[in-house]
Coordinates of C-alpha atoms and ligand atoms in Angstrom, one line a residue:
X16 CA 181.4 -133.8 77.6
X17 CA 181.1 -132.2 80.7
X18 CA 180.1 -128.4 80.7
X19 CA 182.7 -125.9 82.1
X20 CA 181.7 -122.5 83.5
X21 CA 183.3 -119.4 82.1
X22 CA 184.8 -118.6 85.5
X23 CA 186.8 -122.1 86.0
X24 CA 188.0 -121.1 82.4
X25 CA 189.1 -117.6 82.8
X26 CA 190.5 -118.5 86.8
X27 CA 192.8 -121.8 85.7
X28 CA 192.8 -122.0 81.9
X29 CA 194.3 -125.1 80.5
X30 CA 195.0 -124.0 76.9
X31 CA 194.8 -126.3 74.5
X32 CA 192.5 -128.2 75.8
X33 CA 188.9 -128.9 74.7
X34 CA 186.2 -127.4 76.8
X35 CA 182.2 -127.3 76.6
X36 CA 180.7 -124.2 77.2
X37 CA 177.0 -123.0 77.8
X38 CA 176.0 -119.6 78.1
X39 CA 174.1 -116.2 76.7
X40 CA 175.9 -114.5 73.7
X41 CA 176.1 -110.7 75.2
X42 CA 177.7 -108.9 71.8
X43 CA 178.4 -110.5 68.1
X44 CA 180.8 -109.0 65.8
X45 CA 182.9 -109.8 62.9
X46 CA 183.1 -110.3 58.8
X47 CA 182.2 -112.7 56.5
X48 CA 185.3 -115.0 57.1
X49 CA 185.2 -114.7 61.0
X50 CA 182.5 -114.3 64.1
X51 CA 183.5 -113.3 67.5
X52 CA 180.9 -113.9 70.4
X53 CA 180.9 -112.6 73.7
X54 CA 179.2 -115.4 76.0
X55 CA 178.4 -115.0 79.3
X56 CA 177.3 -117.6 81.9
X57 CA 176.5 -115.4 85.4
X58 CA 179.3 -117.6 87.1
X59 CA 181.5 -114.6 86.2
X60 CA 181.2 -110.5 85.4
X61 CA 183.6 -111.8 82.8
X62 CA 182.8 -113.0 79.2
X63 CA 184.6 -115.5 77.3
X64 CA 184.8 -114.9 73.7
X65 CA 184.2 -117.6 71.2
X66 CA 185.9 -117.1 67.6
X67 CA 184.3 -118.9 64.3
X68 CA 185.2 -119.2 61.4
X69 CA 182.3 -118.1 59.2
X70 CA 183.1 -121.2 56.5
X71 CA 182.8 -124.2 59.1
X72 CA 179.0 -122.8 60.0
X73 CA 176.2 -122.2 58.5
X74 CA 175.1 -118.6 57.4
X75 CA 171.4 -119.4 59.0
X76 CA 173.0 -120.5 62.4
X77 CA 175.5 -117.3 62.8
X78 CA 172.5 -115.3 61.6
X79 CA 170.4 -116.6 64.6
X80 CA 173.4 -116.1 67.2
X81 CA 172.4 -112.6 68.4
X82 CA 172.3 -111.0 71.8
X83 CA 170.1 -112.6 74.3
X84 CA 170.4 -115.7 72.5
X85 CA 171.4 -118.8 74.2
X86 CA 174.2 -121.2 73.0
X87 CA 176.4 -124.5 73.4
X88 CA 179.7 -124.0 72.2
X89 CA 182.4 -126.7 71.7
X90 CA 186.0 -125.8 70.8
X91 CA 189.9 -125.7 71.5
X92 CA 191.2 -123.2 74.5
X93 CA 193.5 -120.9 73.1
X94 CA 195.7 -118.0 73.3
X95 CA 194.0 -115.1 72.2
X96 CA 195.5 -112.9 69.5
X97 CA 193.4 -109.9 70.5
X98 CA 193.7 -107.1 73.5
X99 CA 191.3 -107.7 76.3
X100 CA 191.6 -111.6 77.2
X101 CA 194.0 -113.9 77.7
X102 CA 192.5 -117.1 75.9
X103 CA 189.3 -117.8 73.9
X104 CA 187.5 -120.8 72.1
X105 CA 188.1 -121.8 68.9
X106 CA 184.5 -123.2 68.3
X107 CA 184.3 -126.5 66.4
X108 CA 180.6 -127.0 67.2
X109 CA 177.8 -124.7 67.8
X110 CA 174.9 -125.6 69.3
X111 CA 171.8 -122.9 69.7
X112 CA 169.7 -123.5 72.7
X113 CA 167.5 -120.6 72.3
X114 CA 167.2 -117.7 69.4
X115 CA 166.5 -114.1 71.1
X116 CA 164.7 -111.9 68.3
X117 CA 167.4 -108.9 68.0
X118 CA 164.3 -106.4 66.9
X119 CA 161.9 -107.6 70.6
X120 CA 165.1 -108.4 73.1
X121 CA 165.1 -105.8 75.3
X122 CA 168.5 -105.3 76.2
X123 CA 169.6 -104.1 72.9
X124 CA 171.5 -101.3 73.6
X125 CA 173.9 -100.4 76.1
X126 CA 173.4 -98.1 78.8
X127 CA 169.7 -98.7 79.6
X128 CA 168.2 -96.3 83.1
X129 CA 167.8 -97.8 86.4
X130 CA 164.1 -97.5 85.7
X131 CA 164.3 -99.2 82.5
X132 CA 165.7 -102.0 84.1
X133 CA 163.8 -102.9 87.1
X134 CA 160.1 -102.7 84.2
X135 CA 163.0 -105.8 83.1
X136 CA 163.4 -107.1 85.9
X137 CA 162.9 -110.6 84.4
X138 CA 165.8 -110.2 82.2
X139 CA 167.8 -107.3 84.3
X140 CA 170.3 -110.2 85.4
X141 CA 171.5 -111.1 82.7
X142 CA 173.4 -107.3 82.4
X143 CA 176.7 -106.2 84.1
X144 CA 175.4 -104.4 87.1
X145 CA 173.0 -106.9 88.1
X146 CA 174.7 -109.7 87.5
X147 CA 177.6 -108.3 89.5
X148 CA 174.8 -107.0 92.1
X149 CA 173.0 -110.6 93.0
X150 CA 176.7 -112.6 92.7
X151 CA 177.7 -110.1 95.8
X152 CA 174.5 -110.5 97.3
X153 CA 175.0 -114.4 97.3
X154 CA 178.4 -113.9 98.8
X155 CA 177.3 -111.4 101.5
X156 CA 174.2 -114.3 102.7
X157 CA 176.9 -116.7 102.8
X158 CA 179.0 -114.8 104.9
X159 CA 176.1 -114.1 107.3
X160 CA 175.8 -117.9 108.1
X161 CA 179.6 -118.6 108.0
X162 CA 180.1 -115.6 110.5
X163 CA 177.4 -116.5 113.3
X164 CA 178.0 -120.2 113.0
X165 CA 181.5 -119.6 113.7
X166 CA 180.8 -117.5 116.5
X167 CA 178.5 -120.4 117.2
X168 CA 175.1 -118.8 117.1
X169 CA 172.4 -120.7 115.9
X170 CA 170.3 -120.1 113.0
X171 CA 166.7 -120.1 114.0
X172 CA 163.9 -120.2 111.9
X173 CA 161.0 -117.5 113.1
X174 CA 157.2 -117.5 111.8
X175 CA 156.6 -115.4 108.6
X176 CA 152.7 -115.5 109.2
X177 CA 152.6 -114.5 113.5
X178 CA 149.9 -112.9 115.2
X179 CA 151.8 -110.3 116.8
X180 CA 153.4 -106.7 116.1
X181 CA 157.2 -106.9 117.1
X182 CA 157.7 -103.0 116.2
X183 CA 153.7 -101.6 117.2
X184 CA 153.9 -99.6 114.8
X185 CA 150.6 -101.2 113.3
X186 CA 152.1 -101.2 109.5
X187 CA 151.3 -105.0 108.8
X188 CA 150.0 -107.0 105.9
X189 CA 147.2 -109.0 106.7
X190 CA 146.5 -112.5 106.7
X191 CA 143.2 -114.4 105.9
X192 CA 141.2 -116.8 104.1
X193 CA 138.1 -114.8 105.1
X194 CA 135.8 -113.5 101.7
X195 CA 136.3 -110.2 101.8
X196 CA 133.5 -109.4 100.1
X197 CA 131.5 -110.9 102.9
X198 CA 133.2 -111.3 105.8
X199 CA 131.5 -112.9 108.8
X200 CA 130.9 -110.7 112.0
X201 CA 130.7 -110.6 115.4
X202 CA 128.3 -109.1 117.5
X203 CA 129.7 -105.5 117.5
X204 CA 129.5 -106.0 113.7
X205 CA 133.1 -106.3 113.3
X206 CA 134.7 -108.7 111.4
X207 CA 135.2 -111.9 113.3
X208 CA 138.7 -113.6 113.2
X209 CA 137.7 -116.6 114.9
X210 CA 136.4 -117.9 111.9
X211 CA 139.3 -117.3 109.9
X212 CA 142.3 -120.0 109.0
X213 CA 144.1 -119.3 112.3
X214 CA 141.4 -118.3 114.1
X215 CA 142.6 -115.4 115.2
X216 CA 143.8 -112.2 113.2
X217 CA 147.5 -112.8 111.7
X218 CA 149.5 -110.9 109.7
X219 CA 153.1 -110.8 107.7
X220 CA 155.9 -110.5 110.7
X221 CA 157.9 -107.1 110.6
X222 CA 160.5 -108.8 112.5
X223 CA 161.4 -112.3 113.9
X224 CA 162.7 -110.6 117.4
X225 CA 160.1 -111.2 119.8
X226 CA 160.7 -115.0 118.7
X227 CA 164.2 -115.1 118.3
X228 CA 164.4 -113.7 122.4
X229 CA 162.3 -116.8 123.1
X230 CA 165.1 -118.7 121.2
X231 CA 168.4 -116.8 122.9
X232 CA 166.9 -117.3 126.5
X233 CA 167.2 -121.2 125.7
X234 CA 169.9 -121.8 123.2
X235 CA 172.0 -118.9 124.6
X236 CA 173.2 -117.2 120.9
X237 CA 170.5 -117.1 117.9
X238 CA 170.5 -115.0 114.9
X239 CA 167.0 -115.1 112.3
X240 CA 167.7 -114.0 108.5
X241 CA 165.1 -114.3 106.4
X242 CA 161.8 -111.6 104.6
X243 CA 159.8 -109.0 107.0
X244 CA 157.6 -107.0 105.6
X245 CA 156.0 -103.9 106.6
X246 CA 152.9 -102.2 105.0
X247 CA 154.6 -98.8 105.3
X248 CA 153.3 -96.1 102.5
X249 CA 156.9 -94.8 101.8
X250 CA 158.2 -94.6 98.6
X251 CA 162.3 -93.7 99.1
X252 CA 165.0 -95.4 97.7
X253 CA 165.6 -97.0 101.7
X254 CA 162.4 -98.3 101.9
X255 CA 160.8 -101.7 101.1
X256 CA 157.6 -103.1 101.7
X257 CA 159.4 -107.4 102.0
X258 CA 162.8 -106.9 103.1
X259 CA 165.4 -109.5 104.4
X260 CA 166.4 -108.6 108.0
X261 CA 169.5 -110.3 110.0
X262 CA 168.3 -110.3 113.8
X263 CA 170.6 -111.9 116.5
X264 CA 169.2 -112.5 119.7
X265 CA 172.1 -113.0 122.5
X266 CA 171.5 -113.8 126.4
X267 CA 173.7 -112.0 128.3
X268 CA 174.6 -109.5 126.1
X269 CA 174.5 -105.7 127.2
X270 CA 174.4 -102.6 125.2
X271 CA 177.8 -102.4 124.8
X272 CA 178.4 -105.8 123.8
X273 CA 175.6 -105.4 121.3
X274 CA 177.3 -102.4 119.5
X275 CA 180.6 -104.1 119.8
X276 CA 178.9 -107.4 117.9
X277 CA 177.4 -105.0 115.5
X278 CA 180.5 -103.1 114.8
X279 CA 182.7 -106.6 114.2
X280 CA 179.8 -108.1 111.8
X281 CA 179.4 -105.3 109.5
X282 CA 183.1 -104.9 109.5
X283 CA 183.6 -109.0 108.9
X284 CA 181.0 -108.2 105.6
X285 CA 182.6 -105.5 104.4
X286 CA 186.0 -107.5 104.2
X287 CA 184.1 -110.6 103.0
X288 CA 183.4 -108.6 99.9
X289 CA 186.4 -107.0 99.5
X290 CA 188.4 -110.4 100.0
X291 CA 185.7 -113.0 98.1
X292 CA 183.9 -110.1 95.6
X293 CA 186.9 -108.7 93.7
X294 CA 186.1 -108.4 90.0
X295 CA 182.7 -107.3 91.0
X296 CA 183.3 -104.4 93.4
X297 CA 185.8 -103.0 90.9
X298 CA 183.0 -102.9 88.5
X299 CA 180.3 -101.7 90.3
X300 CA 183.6 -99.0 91.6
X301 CA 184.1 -98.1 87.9
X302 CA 180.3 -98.1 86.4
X303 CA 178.4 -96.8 89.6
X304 CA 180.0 -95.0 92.1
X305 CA 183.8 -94.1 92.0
X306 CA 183.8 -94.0 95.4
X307 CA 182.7 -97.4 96.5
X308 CA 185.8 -99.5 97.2
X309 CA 187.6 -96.2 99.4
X310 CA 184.3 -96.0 101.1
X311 CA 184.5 -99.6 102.1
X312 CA 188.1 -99.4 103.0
X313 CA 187.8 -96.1 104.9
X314 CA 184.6 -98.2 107.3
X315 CA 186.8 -101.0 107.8
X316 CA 189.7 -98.7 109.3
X317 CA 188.1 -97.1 111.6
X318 CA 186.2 -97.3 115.2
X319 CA 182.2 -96.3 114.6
X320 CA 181.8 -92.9 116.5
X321 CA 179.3 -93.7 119.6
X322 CA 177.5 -91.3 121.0
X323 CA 174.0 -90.8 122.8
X324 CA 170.6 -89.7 121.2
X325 CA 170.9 -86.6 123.6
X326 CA 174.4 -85.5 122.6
X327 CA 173.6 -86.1 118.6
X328 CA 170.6 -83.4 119.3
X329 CA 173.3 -81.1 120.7
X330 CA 175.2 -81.3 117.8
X331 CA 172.3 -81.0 115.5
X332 CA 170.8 -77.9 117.4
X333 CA 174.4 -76.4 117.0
X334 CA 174.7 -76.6 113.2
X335 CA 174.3 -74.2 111.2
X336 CA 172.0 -75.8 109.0
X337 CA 168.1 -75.4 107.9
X338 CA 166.2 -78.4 108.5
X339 CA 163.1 -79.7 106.6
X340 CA 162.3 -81.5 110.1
X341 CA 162.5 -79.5 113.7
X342 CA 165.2 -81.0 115.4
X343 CA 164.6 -81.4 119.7
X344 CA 164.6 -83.5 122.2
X345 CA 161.9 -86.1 122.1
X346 CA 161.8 -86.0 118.8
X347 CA 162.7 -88.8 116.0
X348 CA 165.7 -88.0 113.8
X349 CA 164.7 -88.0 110.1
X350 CA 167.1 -89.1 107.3
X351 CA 168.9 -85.7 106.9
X352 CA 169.7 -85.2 110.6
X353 CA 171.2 -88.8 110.5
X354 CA 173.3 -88.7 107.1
X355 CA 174.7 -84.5 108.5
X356 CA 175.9 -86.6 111.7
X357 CA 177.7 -89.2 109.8
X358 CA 178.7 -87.4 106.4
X359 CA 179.3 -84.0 107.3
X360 CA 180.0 -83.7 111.3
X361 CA 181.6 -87.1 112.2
X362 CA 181.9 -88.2 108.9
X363 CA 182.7 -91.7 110.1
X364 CA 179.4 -94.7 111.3
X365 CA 178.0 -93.2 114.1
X366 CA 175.9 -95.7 116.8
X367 CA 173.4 -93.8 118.2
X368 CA 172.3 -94.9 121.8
X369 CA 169.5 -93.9 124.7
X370 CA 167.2 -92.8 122.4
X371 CA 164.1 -91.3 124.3
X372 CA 161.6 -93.8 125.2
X373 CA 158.4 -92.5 124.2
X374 CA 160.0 -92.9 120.3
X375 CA 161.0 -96.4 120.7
X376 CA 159.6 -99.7 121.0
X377 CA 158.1 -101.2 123.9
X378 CA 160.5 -103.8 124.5
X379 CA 163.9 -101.8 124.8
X380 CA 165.5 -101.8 128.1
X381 CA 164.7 -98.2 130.5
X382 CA 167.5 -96.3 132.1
X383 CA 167.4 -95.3 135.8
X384 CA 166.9 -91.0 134.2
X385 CA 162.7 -92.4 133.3
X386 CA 163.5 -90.8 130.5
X387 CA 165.4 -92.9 128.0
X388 CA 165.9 -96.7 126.6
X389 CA 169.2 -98.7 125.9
X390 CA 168.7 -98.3 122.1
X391 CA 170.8 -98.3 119.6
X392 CA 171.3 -97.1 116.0
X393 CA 173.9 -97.8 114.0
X394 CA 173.9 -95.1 110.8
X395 CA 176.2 -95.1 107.9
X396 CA 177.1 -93.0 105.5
X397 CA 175.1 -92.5 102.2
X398 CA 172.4 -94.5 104.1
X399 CA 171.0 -93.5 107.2
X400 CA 170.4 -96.1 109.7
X401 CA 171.7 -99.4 108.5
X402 CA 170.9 -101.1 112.3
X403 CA 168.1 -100.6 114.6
X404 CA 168.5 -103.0 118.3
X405 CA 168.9 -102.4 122.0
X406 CA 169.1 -104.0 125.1
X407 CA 166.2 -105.8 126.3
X408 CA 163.9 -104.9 129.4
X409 CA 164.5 -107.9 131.5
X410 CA 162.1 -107.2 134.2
X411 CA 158.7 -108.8 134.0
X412 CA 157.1 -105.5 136.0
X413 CA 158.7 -103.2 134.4
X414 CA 157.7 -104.4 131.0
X415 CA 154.3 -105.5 131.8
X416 CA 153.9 -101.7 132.9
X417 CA 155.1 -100.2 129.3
X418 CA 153.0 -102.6 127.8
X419 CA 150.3 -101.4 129.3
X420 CA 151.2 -97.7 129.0
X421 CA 151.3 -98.4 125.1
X422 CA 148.0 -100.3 125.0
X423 CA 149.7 -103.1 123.9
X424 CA 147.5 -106.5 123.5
X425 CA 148.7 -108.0 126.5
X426 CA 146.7 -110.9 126.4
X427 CA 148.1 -111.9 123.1
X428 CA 151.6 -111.3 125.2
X429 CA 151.9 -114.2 127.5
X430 CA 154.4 -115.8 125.9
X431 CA 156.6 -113.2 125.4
X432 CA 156.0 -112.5 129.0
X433 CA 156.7 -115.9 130.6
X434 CA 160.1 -115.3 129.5
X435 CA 160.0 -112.3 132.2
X436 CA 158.3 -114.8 134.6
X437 CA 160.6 -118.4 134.2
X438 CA 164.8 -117.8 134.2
X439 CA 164.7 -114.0 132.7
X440 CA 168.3 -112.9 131.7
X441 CA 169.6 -109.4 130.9
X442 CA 169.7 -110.2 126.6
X443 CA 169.9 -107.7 123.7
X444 CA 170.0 -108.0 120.2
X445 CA 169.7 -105.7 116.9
X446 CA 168.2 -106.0 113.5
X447 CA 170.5 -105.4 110.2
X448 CA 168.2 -104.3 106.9
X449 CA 169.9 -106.9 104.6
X450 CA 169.3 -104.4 101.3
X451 CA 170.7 -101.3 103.5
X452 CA 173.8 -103.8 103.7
X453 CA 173.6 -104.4 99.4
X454 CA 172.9 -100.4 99.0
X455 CA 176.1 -99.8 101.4
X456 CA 178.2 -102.8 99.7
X457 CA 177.6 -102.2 96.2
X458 CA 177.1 -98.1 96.1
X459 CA 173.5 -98.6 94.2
X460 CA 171.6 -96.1 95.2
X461 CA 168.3 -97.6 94.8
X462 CA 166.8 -100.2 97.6
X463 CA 164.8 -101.7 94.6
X464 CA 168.3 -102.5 92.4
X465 CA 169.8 -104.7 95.5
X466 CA 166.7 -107.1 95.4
X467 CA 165.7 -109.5 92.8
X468 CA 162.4 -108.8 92.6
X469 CA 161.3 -105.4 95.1
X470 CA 158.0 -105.0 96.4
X471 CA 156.9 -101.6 96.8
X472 CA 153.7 -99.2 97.2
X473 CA 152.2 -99.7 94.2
X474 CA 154.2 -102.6 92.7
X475 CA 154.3 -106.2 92.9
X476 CA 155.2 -107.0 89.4
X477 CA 157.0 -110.4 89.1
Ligands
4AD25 O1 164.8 -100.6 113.3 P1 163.9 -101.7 113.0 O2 162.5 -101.4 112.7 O3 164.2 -102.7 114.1 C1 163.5 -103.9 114.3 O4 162.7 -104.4 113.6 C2 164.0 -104.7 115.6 N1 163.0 -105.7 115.9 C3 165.4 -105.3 115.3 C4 165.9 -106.0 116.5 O5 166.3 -105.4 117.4 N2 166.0 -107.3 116.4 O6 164.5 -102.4 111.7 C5 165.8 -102.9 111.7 C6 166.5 -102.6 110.4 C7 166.7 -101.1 110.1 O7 167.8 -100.6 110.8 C8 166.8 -101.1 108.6 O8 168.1 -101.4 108.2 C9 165.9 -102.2 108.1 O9 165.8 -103.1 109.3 N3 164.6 -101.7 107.7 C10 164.2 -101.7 106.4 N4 164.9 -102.0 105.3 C11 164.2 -101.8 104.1 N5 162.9 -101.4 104.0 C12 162.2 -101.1 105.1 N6 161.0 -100.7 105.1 C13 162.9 -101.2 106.4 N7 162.5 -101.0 107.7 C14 163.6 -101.3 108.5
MG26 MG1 164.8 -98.5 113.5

């Protein structure tokens, strides 16, 4: 007999019919003449409950059916008699696929701490909140493929091991095969890459952008989604060390058609969830954060405030407000200027753009003031910046000059350059932190709670 998962059952039940159903027993109650089990599969947040009657099994077998353990369970879909579903099983066969010793299982009780949790992250799936957590996280992937690809954007595959530094901000993982107990050197006595795997230094990409422009200035629309990681010391609940980032890459594109694509795709997310994530956003709304589905609503109504780098200082210099961090012109905003511009003064998204150039990357297009750069920021409440992108500087001079201003290796550069050199095209693009997405989507309020298995400072468990 065919296996049937617990969601097929509880969507389009066919009562009176005999089904075959495999999952983990989640709760075990009952009396000496009859045992109800919770099971629970993962197809579903919802359980379907399995009634025995204590005579047709043996004592040794109901004994060993505890929580965490996994089962096979034959039997008649029926009606249920009791609140809280609408049919069960009437189990004619039990088959026990795997005991779970109720004194070691850890997830005993209910109500375990987020902490608790993710020293389980092996087992962490298999309660509520995850489960409900990596389901949506599933659905929102999905609907980042089924959105560019029918926009028709193509989905292109960047290195994960690359020898450059998209960002410059020098906060990469190495890459070798070198002995690092005994390294060979050069002349000058330092270490020399040519004899390593690549034969050059490498390192973990922090972003598949200076690729995916090669890709957009060919194919015309690309979008990368896949791990970036960045060797950055900072332990906050935003921060990652291998995250998942959406890039698309688009020729032709300025700024304002980049922060009009970012504004449709985060919106088209938000409803995917809403529309395809149901059960689970009502229970993450009840369990986590009360807030979560109004929140998501109240984004999807409304236009994202957009306003420049130079007017959001204005504002900030205005409030009457102590800050831990100066606020001026020139300077970078830190998490609590961004999350008073979007929760407490605008209290809508805010894009950010024209940020000043000597805090941004070296790639980003310049304005005619010298001053500034067609960046752009996209922040959102209870996050901070959710999006970081900008129009590109198309002109081969004027980026070979930042390049050199920033002591970039612009040897290493040439390809990026020949793009400047061969068919350049104005092109812009913008990087979405998949997690920031899950915290936004979900209400967690952990970074490390939206990813299976998080790599942090410190931990690499798993
Ligand atoms: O602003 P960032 O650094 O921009 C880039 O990497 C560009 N190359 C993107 C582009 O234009 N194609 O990073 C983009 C986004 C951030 O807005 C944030 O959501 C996320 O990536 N992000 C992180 N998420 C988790 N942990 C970290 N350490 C992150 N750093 C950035
Ligand atoms: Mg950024």
């Amino acid at each position: 007999m065919k296996r049937i998962k617990v969601r097929e059952l509880l969507t389009s039940p066919v009562p009176g019919s005999e089904v075959l159903v495999k999952g983990w027993v989640r709760t075990k109650r009952g009396n000496k003449n009859i045992v109800f089990i919770a099971v629970n599969d993962g197809s579903t947040i919802n359980n379907i409950q399995v009634v025995a009657d204590a005579s047709a099994f043996s004592e040794q077998l109901l004994k060993d059916i505890t929580t965490g353990a996994c089962i096979a369970v034959n039997g008649r879909l029926v009606e249920s008699q009791g609140q809280g579903q609408a049919v069960e099983i009437n189990a004619s066969s039990i088959e026990l696929y795997g005991k779970s010793d109720a004194e070691l299982y850890p997830l005993q009780k209910k109500g375990h701490s987020m902490e608790f949790l993710r020293e389980n992250a092996h087992l962490r799936f298999r309660t509520n909140t995850f489960g409900a957590v990596f389901r949506i996280r599933h659905s929102m992937a999905f609907a980042i493929h089924k959105y560019f690809n029918d926009k028709g954007f193509f989905y292109l595959h960047t290195p994960v091991i690359t020898g450059s530094d998209c960002e410059g901000a020098g906060e990469m993982f190495h890459v070798t095969t070198l002995d690092l107990k005994n390294p060979p050197l050069n002349d000058a006595g330092g270490i020399d890459y040519s004899a390593d795997f690549f034969g050059k230094e490498t390192n973990l990409t922090v972003s598949g952008q200076l690729e995916g422009e090669l890709g957009a200035l060919a194919l015309g629309e690309i979008y990368t989604f896949g791990p970036t990681f960045r060797a950055e010391n900072s332990n906050t609940p935003r921060h990652l060390a291998e995250f998942w980032m959406i890039e698309p890459e688009m020729a032709f594109y300025d700024i304002r058609d980049n922060m009009d694509l970012a504004e449709d795709f985060v919106k088209y997310l938000i409803k995917y969830a809403l529309e395809n994530c149901r059960e689970d956003l009502e229970f993450l709304n009840n369990m986590i954060d009360k807030e979560l589905l109004a929140r998501l609503r109240f984004v999807l109504e409304n236009s994202f405030v957009r306003i420049s780098y130079t007017e959001a200082v204005a504002i900030l210099s205005a409030a009457d407000r102590k800050w831990d961090y100066p606020v001026g012109w020139g300077r970078d905003l830190q998490a609590e200027h961004e999350r008073y511009l979007v929760e407490e003064h605008f209290k809508k998204p805010v894009i950010l753009t024209d940020y000043p150039r000597d805090i941004k990357a070296f790639y980003m297009k310049q304005n005619d003031d010298g001053k500034t750069v067609k960046a752009m920021d996209v922040l959102f409440p209870g996050i901070g910046e959710i999006i970081g992108g900008s129009q590109r500087e198309e002109d081969y001079n004027k980026l070979l000059e930042r390049i050199r201003e920033m002591k970039l290796p612009e040897k290493d550069m040439w390809w990026y350059l020949d793009t400047r050199r061969f068919g350049t095209a104005p092109h812009s693009g913008f990087g979405l932190g998949f997690e920031r997405l899950m915290l936004f989507v979900t209400g967690m309020s952990n970074i490390r709670d939206v990813i299976p298995f998080p790599r942090t400072p410190r931990n690499a468990e798993f």
